Every structure is written in structure tokens, then in C-alpha cells.
Coordinates of C-alpha atoms in Angstrom, one line a residue:
Chain S
A26 CA -75.2 109.8 -115.7
S27 CA -75.6 109.5 -111.7
L28 CA -76.4 111.6 -108.9
E29 CA -73.5 112.2 -106.6
P30 CA -73.1 114.5 -103.6
G31 CA -71.1 117.7 -104.2
P32 CA -67.5 118.2 -102.9
A33 CA -69.0 119.8 -99.7
A34 CA -70.7 116.9 -98.2
Q35 CA -70.3 116.1 -94.8
P36 CA -71.0 113.0 -93.0
G37 CA -74.4 113.5 -91.4
G38 CA -75.9 116.0 -93.7
R39 CA -74.6 119.1 -95.4
L40 CA -73.6 122.3 -93.8
L41 CA -76.1 125.1 -94.9
E42 CA -76.3 128.6 -94.7
P43 CA -79.6 129.6 -92.9
P44 CA -82.6 130.5 -95.3
R45 CA -82.3 134.0 -96.4
A46 CA -85.3 136.0 -97.3
A47 CA -85.5 137.3 -100.9
E48 CA -87.8 139.5 -103.1
L49 CA -88.8 138.7 -106.7
L50 CA -87.5 141.3 -109.1
L51 CA -88.8 139.9 -112.3
L52 CA -90.5 136.9 -113.9
L53 CA -88.3 136.2 -117.0
S54 CA -89.1 134.4 -120.4
C55 CA -87.2 133.6 -123.3
P56 CA -89.6 133.8 -126.6
A57 CA -87.2 131.8 -128.7
F58 CA -87.3 129.1 -126.1
R59 CA -90.9 129.0 -125.7
S60 CA -91.5 128.9 -129.4
Q61 CA -89.0 126.0 -129.8
L62 CA -90.9 124.3 -126.9
A63 CA -94.1 124.9 -128.8
R64 CA -92.6 123.6 -131.9
L65 CA -91.2 120.6 -130.7
F66 CA -93.7 119.6 -128.0
G67 CA -96.9 121.8 -128.7
S68 CA -99.7 121.6 -131.0
K69 CA -101.3 118.3 -131.7
R70 CA -98.4 116.4 -130.1
A71 CA -99.3 117.8 -126.9
E72 CA -101.3 114.7 -125.8
Q73 CA -98.1 112.7 -126.3
W74 CA -95.9 114.4 -124.1
R75 CA -96.1 114.8 -120.1
F76 CA -93.7 116.9 -118.1
A77 CA -92.9 116.8 -114.4
S78 CA -93.7 120.2 -113.3
A79 CA -92.6 122.4 -110.2
A80 CA -96.2 123.0 -109.2
P81 CA -97.8 121.0 -106.7
V82 CA -98.8 117.6 -108.2
E83 CA -102.7 117.9 -109.1
E84 CA -105.3 116.7 -111.8
V85 CA -105.0 119.3 -114.5
S86 CA -107.5 119.6 -117.3
G87 CA -106.4 119.9 -120.9
D88 CA -106.4 123.9 -120.8
E89 CA -104.4 123.8 -117.9
E90 CA -102.0 121.3 -119.4
E91 CA -101.7 123.6 -122.3
D92 CA -101.1 126.4 -120.0
Q93 CA -98.6 124.4 -117.9
L94 CA -96.6 123.8 -121.4
R95 CA -96.4 127.4 -122.1
G96 CA -95.6 128.2 -118.4
L97 CA -92.6 125.9 -118.7
G98 CA -90.4 128.4 -120.2
W99 CA -90.6 131.1 -117.4
F100 CA -87.9 131.8 -114.9
A101 CA -87.4 134.4 -112.0
L102 CA -84.8 137.0 -111.0
L103 CA -84.6 137.3 -107.2
R104 CA -82.7 139.5 -104.9
V105 CA -81.7 138.2 -101.5
Q106 CA -82.2 140.6 -98.7
P107 CA -78.9 142.0 -97.4
G108 CA -77.5 141.1 -93.9
G109 CA -76.0 137.8 -92.6
E110 CA -73.2 137.8 -95.4
A111 CA -70.2 136.1 -93.8
K112 CA -67.3 138.6 -93.5
G113 CA -65.6 138.8 -96.8
E114 CA -68.5 137.5 -98.8
A115 CA -69.6 141.0 -99.7
A116 CA -66.5 141.6 -101.6
R117 CA -67.1 139.1 -104.1
G118 CA -69.1 139.9 -107.1
L119 CA -69.6 137.4 -110.0
A120 CA -70.6 133.8 -108.7
V121 CA -70.5 132.3 -112.3
T122 CA -69.1 132.9 -115.7
V123 CA -71.6 132.2 -118.6
A124 CA -71.1 130.4 -121.6
P125 CA -72.1 132.1 -124.9
L126 CA -75.2 130.2 -126.7
G127 CA -73.7 127.6 -129.2
A128 CA -70.3 127.3 -127.5
V129 CA -70.9 123.8 -126.2
A130 CA -71.0 121.2 -129.0
K131 CA -73.6 118.2 -129.3
G132 CA -71.9 115.4 -127.3
A133 CA -70.0 117.7 -125.2
P134 CA -70.1 116.5 -121.3
L135 CA -72.3 118.7 -119.2
L136 CA -72.8 118.7 -115.2
A137 CA -76.4 119.3 -113.9
C138 CA -76.4 120.7 -110.4
G139 CA -80.0 120.7 -108.8
S140 CA -81.7 119.8 -105.4
P141 CA -84.3 117.0 -105.9
F142 CA -87.7 117.9 -104.4
G143 CA -86.4 121.4 -104.0
A144 CA -85.9 122.9 -100.3
F145 CA -87.6 119.5 -98.9
C146 CA -84.7 118.1 -96.9
P147 CA -81.7 120.4 -98.5
D148 CA -79.2 119.0 -95.8
I149 CA -79.5 115.7 -97.9
F150 CA -80.4 116.8 -101.5
L151 CA -78.8 120.3 -102.0
N152 CA -76.7 120.7 -105.0
T153 CA -76.8 117.2 -106.1
L154 CA -74.7 116.4 -109.2
S155 CA -75.8 114.5 -112.4
R156 CA -73.5 114.2 -115.4
G157 CA -74.6 113.8 -119.1
V158 CA -73.8 115.2 -122.5
L159 CA -75.6 117.9 -124.6
S160 CA -77.8 115.6 -126.4
N161 CA -79.4 118.2 -129.0
A162 CA -80.0 121.8 -129.3
A163 CA -82.9 123.8 -131.1
G164 CA -82.0 127.5 -130.6
P165 CA -81.9 128.2 -127.0
L166 CA -83.9 125.1 -126.0
L167 CA -81.3 122.4 -125.3
L168 CA -81.5 118.7 -124.2
T169 CA -79.4 116.8 -122.1
D170 CA -79.3 113.2 -120.9
A171 CA -78.1 114.1 -117.4
R172 CA -80.9 112.9 -115.3
C173 CA -82.7 115.4 -113.1
L174 CA -85.7 114.9 -110.9
P175 CA -88.5 117.1 -110.0
G176 CA -87.3 120.0 -107.8
T177 CA -84.2 120.5 -109.8
E178 CA -86.0 122.9 -112.1
G179 CA -84.0 126.3 -112.0
G180 CA -80.6 124.4 -111.3
G181 CA -77.6 125.1 -113.1
V182 CA -76.1 123.0 -115.9
F183 CA -72.3 123.8 -116.4
S184 CA -69.8 123.0 -119.1
A185 CA -67.5 120.3 -118.0
R186 CA -64.4 121.8 -119.7
S187 CA -62.1 124.2 -118.3
V188 CA -63.9 127.0 -117.0
G189 CA -67.1 125.3 -115.5
A190 CA -69.3 128.0 -117.2
L191 CA -72.8 127.9 -116.6
V192 CA -74.7 127.2 -119.8
A193 CA -78.3 126.6 -119.0
L194 CA -81.0 126.3 -116.4
V195 CA -83.2 123.1 -116.0
A196 CA -86.5 123.9 -117.3
V197 CA -88.2 120.4 -117.4
P198 CA -86.3 117.6 -115.5
L199 CA -88.6 114.6 -116.6
C200 CA -90.6 114.1 -119.6
W201 CA -92.5 111.2 -121.1
K202 CA -93.8 110.6 -124.7
A203 CA -96.8 108.3 -125.2
S204 CA -96.4 107.3 -121.4
E205 CA -92.6 106.2 -122.3
W206 CA -89.9 107.9 -119.9
V207 CA -87.7 109.6 -122.4
G208 CA -84.8 110.0 -119.9
L209 CA -83.9 113.6 -121.4
T210 CA -84.0 116.8 -119.6
L211 CA -85.0 120.1 -121.2
L212 CA -82.8 123.0 -120.5
C213 CA -83.2 126.8 -121.2
A214 CA -79.8 128.4 -122.2
V215 CA -78.9 131.3 -119.7
P216 CA -77.4 133.9 -122.2
P217 CA -81.0 134.8 -123.6
L218 CA -82.4 134.7 -120.3
L219 CA -79.7 137.2 -119.0
R220 CA -80.5 139.5 -122.0
A221 CA -84.1 139.5 -121.3
A222 CA -83.3 140.2 -117.5
R223 CA -81.1 143.3 -118.6
A224 CA -83.8 144.7 -120.9
A225 CA -86.6 144.2 -118.4
L226 CA -84.5 145.7 -115.4
T227 CA -84.5 149.1 -117.1
H228 CA -88.0 149.1 -116.0
L229 CA -87.1 149.2 -112.3
P230 CA -85.8 152.2 -110.3
D231 CA -82.5 150.5 -109.6
G232 CA -82.5 148.4 -112.6
A233 CA -79.5 149.8 -114.5
A234 CA -77.1 149.2 -111.7
L235 CA -78.5 145.6 -111.2
A236 CA -78.3 144.8 -114.8
A237 CA -74.6 146.0 -115.0
L238 CA -73.9 143.2 -112.2
L239 CA -75.4 140.3 -114.1
P240 CA -72.7 138.0 -115.5
P241 CA -71.8 138.6 -119.2
E242 CA -71.1 136.0 -121.7
V243 CA -67.4 135.2 -121.6
G244 CA -64.9 132.8 -123.0
A245 CA -62.5 131.3 -120.7
P246 CA -60.9 133.8 -118.7
R247 CA -57.5 133.1 -120.0
G248 CA -58.5 133.2 -123.4
L249 CA -58.6 129.6 -123.8
P250 CA -61.4 128.7 -126.6
L251 CA -64.7 127.6 -124.7
R252 CA -66.1 125.9 -127.9
D253 CA -65.8 122.2 -127.7
P254 CA -64.4 120.4 -130.7
R255 CA -67.6 118.7 -132.1
P256 CA -66.9 114.9 -131.8
P257 CA -66.5 114.3 -135.8
W258 CA -68.6 110.9 -135.5
V259 CA -71.7 112.9 -134.5
A260 CA -71.9 114.0 -138.4
S261 CA -71.7 110.4 -139.8
A262 CA -75.4 109.7 -138.5
V263 CA -78.1 110.2 -141.1
L264 CA -81.8 109.8 -141.1
V265 CA -83.3 107.3 -143.4
E266 CA -86.8 107.8 -144.8
F267 CA -88.7 104.9 -146.4
G268 CA -92.2 106.0 -147.3
S269 CA -93.8 106.8 -144.1
V270 CA -91.3 105.4 -141.9
W271 CA -88.1 106.8 -140.8
G272 CA -85.1 105.7 -138.6
S273 CA -81.4 106.3 -138.3
G274 CA -78.5 105.0 -140.2
V275 CA -74.9 105.7 -140.4
A276 CA -72.6 106.6 -143.3
M277 CA -70.0 103.9 -143.8
A278 CA -68.6 105.4 -147.0
P279 CA -69.6 108.4 -149.1
R280 CA -72.4 106.3 -151.0
L281 CA -73.0 103.5 -148.5
V282 CA -75.2 103.6 -145.4
V283 CA -76.1 101.1 -143.1
T284 CA -79.4 101.1 -141.2
C285 CA -81.9 98.4 -139.8
R286 CA -84.2 96.1 -141.8
H287 CA -87.2 97.2 -140.0
V288 CA -86.4 100.7 -141.2
A289 CA -85.7 99.8 -144.8
P290 CA -87.1 96.3 -145.2
R291 CA -87.6 95.8 -149.0
E292 CA -84.5 95.3 -151.4
A293 CA -84.4 97.4 -154.4
A294 CA -86.9 99.8 -152.7
K295 CA -85.9 103.6 -152.9
V296 CA -85.3 105.5 -149.8
L297 CA -84.1 109.1 -148.9
V298 CA -81.3 109.8 -146.7
H299 CA -81.0 113.0 -144.8
S300 CA -77.6 114.3 -143.6
A301 CA -77.3 117.4 -141.5
T302 CA -73.7 118.0 -141.2
P303 CA -71.7 119.6 -142.6
K304 CA -74.7 120.7 -144.5
S305 CA -78.2 119.8 -144.8
V306 CA -78.6 117.5 -147.8
A307 CA -81.1 114.8 -148.9
I308 CA -80.1 112.2 -151.2
W309 CA -81.9 109.3 -152.9
G310 CA -80.8 105.8 -152.6
R311 CA -81.6 102.1 -152.9
V312 CA -81.9 99.3 -150.6
V313 CA -79.2 96.8 -152.0
F314 CA -79.6 94.4 -149.2
A315 CA -81.9 93.5 -146.1
T316 CA -81.7 90.5 -143.9
Q317 CA -84.7 88.2 -143.9
E318 CA -87.2 88.7 -140.9
T319 CA -86.0 85.3 -139.5
S320 CA -82.3 86.5 -139.3
P321 CA -81.3 87.7 -135.9
Y322 CA -79.3 90.6 -137.6
D323 CA -81.8 93.4 -138.2
I324 CA -79.7 95.0 -140.8
A325 CA -80.1 96.9 -144.2
V326 CA -77.6 98.2 -146.5
L327 CA -78.4 101.2 -148.8
S328 CA -76.6 102.6 -151.9
L329 CA -76.9 106.2 -152.6
E330 CA -77.0 108.1 -155.9
E331 CA -74.7 110.8 -154.8
D332 CA -71.7 111.1 -152.4
L333 CA -72.2 112.4 -148.9
D334 CA -69.8 115.2 -149.2
G335 CA -68.0 116.1 -146.3
V336 CA -69.4 113.7 -143.9
P337 CA -66.5 112.0 -141.9
M338 CA -66.5 108.2 -142.3
P339 CA -66.3 106.3 -138.8
V340 CA -63.6 103.9 -138.1
P341 CA -65.0 100.5 -137.4
A342 CA -63.7 99.0 -133.9
E343 CA -62.2 95.6 -133.7
H344 CA -62.5 95.0 -129.9
F345 CA -65.0 95.7 -127.4
Q346 CA -64.5 96.6 -123.5
E347 CA -67.3 96.5 -121.3
G348 CA -67.5 99.7 -119.2
T349 CA -66.2 101.8 -122.1
A350 CA -67.8 105.2 -122.3
V351 CA -70.1 105.1 -125.5
S352 CA -72.4 107.4 -127.3
V353 CA -75.2 106.7 -129.4
V354 CA -76.3 109.2 -132.2
G355 CA -80.0 109.0 -133.7
F356 CA -83.1 110.8 -134.8
G357 CA -85.1 109.4 -132.2
V358 CA -87.5 111.3 -130.1
F359 CA -87.5 114.4 -132.6
G360 CA -87.0 112.7 -135.9
Q361 CA -86.7 115.6 -138.7
A362 CA -87.7 118.4 -136.5
C363 CA -84.2 118.5 -134.8
G364 CA -80.8 117.1 -136.0
P365 CA -79.6 114.0 -134.6
S366 CA -79.4 113.5 -130.8
V367 CA -76.5 112.3 -128.9
T368 CA -76.8 110.1 -125.6
S369 CA -74.3 108.8 -123.4
G370 CA -73.5 105.9 -121.2
I371 CA -71.3 102.7 -121.0
L372 CA -71.0 99.6 -122.7
S373 CA -72.7 97.5 -120.2
A374 CA -72.5 94.1 -121.9
V375 CA -70.7 92.4 -124.7
V376 CA -72.5 89.0 -125.5
Q377 CA -70.5 86.4 -127.2
V378 CA -71.0 83.1 -128.9
D379 CA -67.8 81.0 -129.4
D380 CA -65.7 83.9 -128.2
T381 CA -67.2 86.2 -131.1
P382 CA -69.0 89.4 -129.9
V383 CA -72.7 89.2 -131.3
M384 CA -74.7 91.8 -129.1
L385 CA -73.7 94.9 -127.5
Q386 CA -75.7 96.5 -124.7
T387 CA -75.5 100.1 -123.5
T388 CA -76.9 102.5 -120.8
C389 CA -77.5 105.2 -123.4
A390 CA -80.9 106.6 -123.7
V391 CA -82.3 104.9 -127.0
H392 CA -85.7 106.0 -128.2
G393 CA -88.1 105.0 -131.2
G394 CA -86.3 106.4 -134.3
S395 CA -82.9 105.7 -133.1
S396 CA -82.7 102.1 -134.5
G397 CA -80.0 102.0 -137.5
G398 CA -78.1 104.6 -135.8
P399 CA -74.4 104.3 -134.8
L400 CA -73.0 103.3 -131.3
F401 CA -69.6 105.0 -130.8
S402 CA -66.8 104.5 -128.3
S403 CA -66.8 108.1 -126.7
P404 CA -62.9 108.3 -126.2
S405 CA -61.9 106.8 -129.4
G406 CA -64.9 107.9 -131.7
D407 CA -64.6 104.2 -133.2
L408 CA -67.9 102.8 -134.5
L409 CA -69.0 100.0 -132.1
G410 CA -72.2 98.9 -133.5
I411 CA -75.5 99.7 -135.1
V412 CA -78.2 100.3 -132.7
A413 CA -81.2 97.8 -133.4
S414 CA -83.8 98.0 -130.3
N415 CA -84.5 99.1 -126.7
T416 CA -86.5 97.1 -124.3
R417 CA -90.2 96.9 -124.0
D418 CA -92.0 94.7 -121.5
N419 CA -95.2 93.5 -123.4
N420 CA -97.1 92.9 -120.2
T421 CA -96.9 96.4 -118.8
G422 CA -96.1 98.4 -121.8
A423 CA -93.2 99.9 -120.2
T424 CA -90.2 100.8 -122.3
Y425 CA -86.7 101.0 -120.9
P426 CA -84.6 103.4 -123.0
H427 CA -81.5 102.5 -121.1
L428 CA -81.3 99.2 -122.0
N429 CA -80.8 98.6 -125.6
F430 CA -79.1 96.3 -128.1
S431 CA -76.8 96.9 -130.9
I432 CA -75.3 94.7 -133.7
P433 CA -71.3 94.7 -133.2
I434 CA -69.7 96.2 -136.3
T435 CA -67.2 93.4 -136.2
V436 CA -70.1 91.1 -137.3
L437 CA -70.8 93.4 -140.5
Q438 CA -67.4 94.9 -141.4
P439 CA -66.2 92.0 -143.5
A440 CA -69.2 91.4 -145.6
L441 CA -69.4 95.4 -146.1
Q442 CA -65.9 95.4 -147.3
Q443 CA -66.5 92.7 -149.7
Y444 CA -69.5 94.5 -151.0
R445 CA -67.8 97.9 -151.3
Q446 CA -64.7 96.2 -153.1
T447 CA -66.6 93.9 -155.2
G448 CA -70.3 94.5 -155.2
D449 CA -70.9 91.0 -154.1
L450 CA -73.5 90.5 -151.4
G451 CA -72.4 87.1 -150.5
G452 CA -71.2 87.8 -147.3
L453 CA -74.1 90.2 -146.2
R454 CA -76.5 87.1 -147.3
E455 CA -74.6 85.0 -144.6
L456 CA -76.2 87.1 -142.0
D457 CA -79.4 85.4 -142.9
H458 CA -77.9 82.0 -141.9
A459 CA -76.9 82.7 -138.4
T460 CA -76.1 79.8 -136.2
K461 CA -78.5 78.7 -133.8
P462 CA -76.5 80.1 -130.5
V463 CA -76.7 83.6 -132.1
R464 CA -80.4 83.3 -132.6
V465 CA -80.8 82.2 -129.0
V466 CA -78.9 85.2 -128.0
W467 CA -81.2 87.4 -130.2
R468 CA -84.4 85.7 -129.4
L469 CA -86.2 88.6 -127.8
Q470 CA -85.8 90.4 -131.1
C471 CA -87.9 88.1 -133.2
P472 CA -91.6 88.3 -132.9
L473 CA -92.6 85.4 -130.8
P474 CA -96.3 85.0 -129.9
M475 CA -97.3 85.9 -126.2
T476 CA -93.6 86.4 -125.1
L477 CA -91.7 89.4 -124.2
R478 CA -90.9 91.4 -127.6
S479 CA -88.0 93.8 -127.9
K480 CA -87.9 95.9 -130.8
L481 CA -87.9 100.0 -131.6
Chain B
M28 CA -65.3 112.7 -110.6
G29 CA -62.1 113.2 -112.5
R30 CA -59.8 116.1 -113.3
Q31 CA -61.8 117.5 -116.0
W32 CA -64.9 118.1 -114.0
G33 CA -63.1 120.0 -111.3
P34 CA -63.9 123.4 -112.3
S35 CA -67.6 122.7 -113.0
V36 CA -68.0 120.8 -109.8
R37 CA -66.7 123.8 -107.9
A38 CA -68.7 126.5 -109.9
A39 CA -71.9 124.3 -109.5
A40 CA -71.4 123.9 -105.7
Q41 CA -70.7 127.6 -105.1
A42 CA -73.5 128.7 -107.2
G43 CA -76.3 126.0 -106.4
C44 CA -79.2 127.0 -104.1
V45 CA -82.7 126.2 -103.5
V46 CA -85.5 128.6 -103.4
S47 CA -88.9 128.3 -101.5
A48 CA -92.1 130.4 -102.0
S49 CA -94.9 130.3 -99.4
R50 CA -97.9 132.5 -98.4
A51 CA -97.4 135.1 -95.5
E52 CA -100.8 134.2 -94.2
Q53 CA -100.9 130.6 -94.5
P54 CA -97.4 129.1 -93.6
E55 CA -99.2 125.8 -92.8
A56 CA -100.2 125.7 -96.5
G57 CA -96.7 124.7 -97.0
F58 CA -94.4 126.0 -99.6
W59 CA -93.4 125.5 -103.3
S60 CA -89.9 125.1 -104.0
C61 CA -87.3 124.7 -106.9
S62 CA -83.5 125.0 -107.4
G63 CA -81.5 128.0 -108.5
V64 CA -78.4 129.7 -109.4
I65 CA -76.6 132.4 -107.7
L66 CA -75.4 134.8 -110.4
T67 CA -73.8 137.5 -108.1
R68 CA -72.6 137.8 -104.5
S69 CA -73.0 141.5 -103.5
P70 CA -76.0 141.8 -103.8
V71 CA -76.9 138.4 -104.1
L72 CA -78.9 137.9 -107.1
V73 CA -80.5 134.6 -108.1
L74 CA -81.9 133.0 -111.2
C75 CA -84.5 130.1 -110.6
H76 CA -87.6 128.4 -112.2
G77 CA -90.7 130.6 -112.6
G78 CA -93.0 127.7 -112.0
I79 CA -93.2 128.0 -108.2
F80 CA -94.6 131.6 -108.9
T81 CA -97.6 130.3 -110.8
P82 CA -99.8 129.8 -107.8
F83 CA -99.2 133.6 -106.8
L84 CA -99.9 135.3 -110.0
R85 CA -102.8 137.8 -109.7
G86 CA -104.0 136.8 -113.1
G87 CA -103.5 133.2 -112.8
S88 CA -101.4 131.2 -115.1
G89 CA -103.0 132.8 -118.0
A90 CA -100.5 135.7 -117.5
L91 CA -97.8 133.3 -118.6
T92 CA -99.4 132.7 -122.1
S93 CA -98.7 135.6 -124.3
A94 CA -96.2 134.4 -126.8
D95 CA -93.8 137.1 -126.8
A96 CA -93.8 138.3 -123.5
T97 CA -90.2 138.6 -122.0
F98 CA -91.1 139.5 -118.5
L99 CA -93.5 140.1 -116.0
P100 CA -93.0 142.6 -113.2
A101 CA -92.8 141.5 -109.5
D102 CA -96.2 142.7 -108.9
S103 CA -97.6 140.4 -111.0
C104 CA -97.5 138.2 -108.0
G105 CA -99.8 138.9 -104.8
D106 CA -98.4 140.5 -101.7
D107 CA -98.5 137.4 -99.6
L108 CA -95.5 136.0 -101.5
R109 CA -92.8 135.2 -99.2
L110 CA -89.5 133.9 -100.6
H111 CA -86.5 132.2 -99.0
V112 CA -83.0 131.2 -100.6
Q113 CA -80.7 128.6 -99.2
W114 CA -77.3 127.6 -100.3
G115 CA -74.3 125.7 -98.8
P116 CA -71.2 127.2 -97.0
T117 CA -69.1 129.7 -99.0
A118 CA -65.6 130.3 -98.2
A119 CA -65.1 131.0 -94.5
S120 CA -68.6 131.1 -93.6
S121 CA -70.0 129.1 -91.0
A122 CA -73.4 127.6 -91.3
G123 CA -75.9 125.7 -89.0
R124 CA -78.1 122.7 -90.0
A125 CA -81.3 122.9 -91.9
E126 CA -84.4 121.9 -89.9
Q127 CA -85.5 118.4 -90.5
G128 CA -88.1 118.1 -93.5
R129 CA -91.2 116.6 -93.4
P130 CA -91.0 112.7 -93.3
G131 CA -93.2 112.6 -96.5
L132 CA -90.3 111.3 -98.3
C133 CA -88.3 108.0 -97.5
T134 CA -85.7 105.9 -99.2
S135 CA -87.4 102.8 -100.4
R136 CA -85.5 99.6 -99.7
C137 CA -85.1 97.6 -102.9

């Protein structure tokens, strides 16, 4: 996702209408949004999450921070004073169409439009665009990996498909979890806000007329379906629970899941695998294989006691193209509190040894809890690899979600095929004997004393 | 940005705006601002973030905490609240330039 000036950009700054005086009609809130906010970010976790807020930056006490958390879910309906419209402008009614809640699927592209730093230099920053996908949804609380900066709170987020309908407003542009920048933006879906506005406007003298003007939730004007087809590959991501540890995994066959060794390290141990789509199920399984700690390939293979019914099985890729649009699906950030999150980016590097890909890097946002999850090619849906880690600088403690490392599926596929067809683990055991050049490539993964360590 | 983004880029550019809130008696205190979306053109109704109104709430931010409140009336904010909305050019309108912002922000050379 990147910030790009909108089409109206002129050399030497944007042309702007002069500022127009406005009046506050209502302050609006969506209780469902705020309860999801409190569920996912509130209570004892509050101390882990930090948010950029629209209020001037000042030291806040714990209580004020709790207040700030609750205040995050408030929006305002304004009326601009008449006068100053350009000729002909008055004749135009709706400025936007609004997508119904739930109309946009996880993984579908979104476009955020906001003005970093608000009204501070609008000739430079007005309506700056940022692209991403719908990463997750919990009721009206939506998440996108489109990058937004302070000042874009309240900016619109639009569906990228045919009608460009308004989907949500930016609620919290930046959030940090335990001082790690998450790279996800919190959004509030617009339909519940407009419903709250219509109900509240009845309390104002001319409220009914104003309520009638508000944009309704519509499909595409020409009857085209608005709902994005959900990319099938989102459903193959599963959550793997091993004792008190959890991570992500990918279903390769109805009873075969691949994850990371550091998620399920002990062979023969029992694990519980959760799948959310097509329905929420939890199935017991066993670790049939896990690479050694010393292996550069951080991989474990799970055999389930029942089929994962209805879960689409991914098609393993055979080639990799740097620059390809990719998506990562995993249970990072929210774990079991939400279904899997989708983040998007590009395949930023394919590292090879003797012309064989042994490491993939992407610009997707990858967080703790995502390891073991699938990396897909967005255009084809093919499975490219298994996410193993993001990057952490042990000197500063900073984590870089958008620089992460995956194991190419081509490294695993022959051995997985052999195991599926014959039950023979021989091919998988070979992963413990990777050549020295491969170890060198993955050296940041292994725990070395006093050097940079990269692990989720 | 590619054909698939055409309608949403147009919609965003047409609907995007910035909202600033300041105190009538203390313009020198500066302003709070955020982004917003123009919902309708006539009258111009705008939806924006509520965070910039917190400093103006008569009852302080505590007024925002009741869990099931869905709205607060306009008079929850003090009378000294002044609001301005600014947007880009819309069809056929001519527009002037914004005054220059304060030099508090600069692009840092890498």
C-alpha cells in the first residue's frame, strides 16, 4: 500500500475550495463498534495497545487513556453553511454510495482516502490515497492494511470494485501492540453510523428532512452484485493450538496441516486445529513430523483425526516471480478472538541456492501468531509458501512486520506428496539435512548468541 | 492505479475533505483537525471523526464513555466551537489556494 496523490493533483499543490464554515449537528457512536473495540483491545490488554489519536499529543494518565479508547468510536455529522457553492453544485444530491455491512469480503481490495495531519497543509496532503485489503472484520469494526497516518481519522475507505462505494471511516490510523507497530488501520463501517444518524436526527427540528437526504445502503446502481467473491484460499488457513502456544497453519489435504516447528515442536504431541470456514470446527490431531531446532526449515506436519470438511485445498505454486502481488493469511494480532486476518503486499525477494528458491520475502504485514500460515499469490490463489517469521532488531527491540520470511512450498511439496501417498517421512527428514549454503541463507533464523535474531 | 480503481479513486476525490475545529475566542490556540467524507451536496452534509470534539465537550471526555450511547446533541459542545470544512475542486468550480501551513512539518531527507 502506498500514499499516492489523487487525480486532481496539480503541479505546485492542489487546487482547493476555500474553507467553509460548518455547524455540528450530532456526535455519533456505534455501540456495536465500541463493544468490539473494547472486546478486542480493552480490558487487561489495554496496556498492550497504543493508538494514534486525533487529539493533540499530550501525556495521558491511565484513566484518560481508557477514556481515549472509548472515545475512539465517536464520529460527527456536520452541516456546511450554505453559500459559496459553485453554480450547478446545488443541484447534485448524494456525494457517495454506501456499501452494506458485510458486502466486502476479507482479502478484497480497499482504497483509503484521508489527509495526513488533517487541515495542516491541505494543498499538499488533501485526499491522499492508500491502498490495501480488508484484513479482518468483527461486526462493524473492520481492519485494513492500507497505511493511514494521524489526521486521516474520519477519512473514507472505498471498495475498489465497480462502484467505488463508501465502506467505512478511518477510526484509528495507527496502532502498536506492546510497542510493535502493527501496520493495520481500524475502521468503523458506515452503515451503522448512518443508521445511528437517522435515529438521532429525529431529535432535531429539521431532522427528518436531513435524515431523508442521507445516502442509503445500495448495491451497485446497475444491479451488479457488490459482494466480492471471497478468495477461496482465505479458508485454508487454520489456527493451531499446542498447549498454551498457538500459531497458524495451512490445510494441505483434508487431514494434513502444515505449520511451523516452533508452533508444534514435539513429534507425537497432540494439537487442536481450528478452522473458521465454511464453519467453525475444532479437530484434534498429532504432530507427525517436526524439523530439528538446527534445521533452517522451521516446519511441522500435523495429521488430523477427522477431515476438514469443505475447506478448499490450496494449489501449490511451482514458480515464483518477484513483484507478484501476494497475501498472507494468519491468526496474528487477534488469535482466536477473530477469524484469520489477510494482509497484502508483494513478493519482495526470492532467495535461491543453486537456482533453487529457499527463502521468500514479502511486504505483507506479518505479526506474532501468523507463523505457519499460508502465503498466497493474490492473482492466482496458488500457495507460495509457509510464513516462518518477521524481523526483529534485538538491539532496539523494534519489530518490522513488513519484512518477513517464508519457506517456499517447492521445498516441501515433494516430501509432503511422498508422505501423503505412502506415509513415509523420509522426504521430510531430509529437511533436517539442508546444505550449508541453505543454512547460511536462514542463519538469522537460528538462535545465535549476541547476534540479530529473527523469529515470530 | 489501474482500471479497477477508477470508480473508487473518483469517489474518494469527490467526497474527501478536511475538518478543523477551533475556539472562537482563542484562534491563536490553533486548531484540531481530521479528515471527513462529504455525504450529500445540497445541503453539504459531512461525516468526520469525533476525536477533534473532545476538547470542546462541556462534560469532558467522560461524556463519551457511556457504553450504549449512540449520539450526543450538538450542544454537548461549548458555544465557542468553530468548525470549517475544506475540499478539493468539484466539477466546474474554481478554487483558490490554501494559505500556507505552519512550518512545523518538513520532509526529512533520507
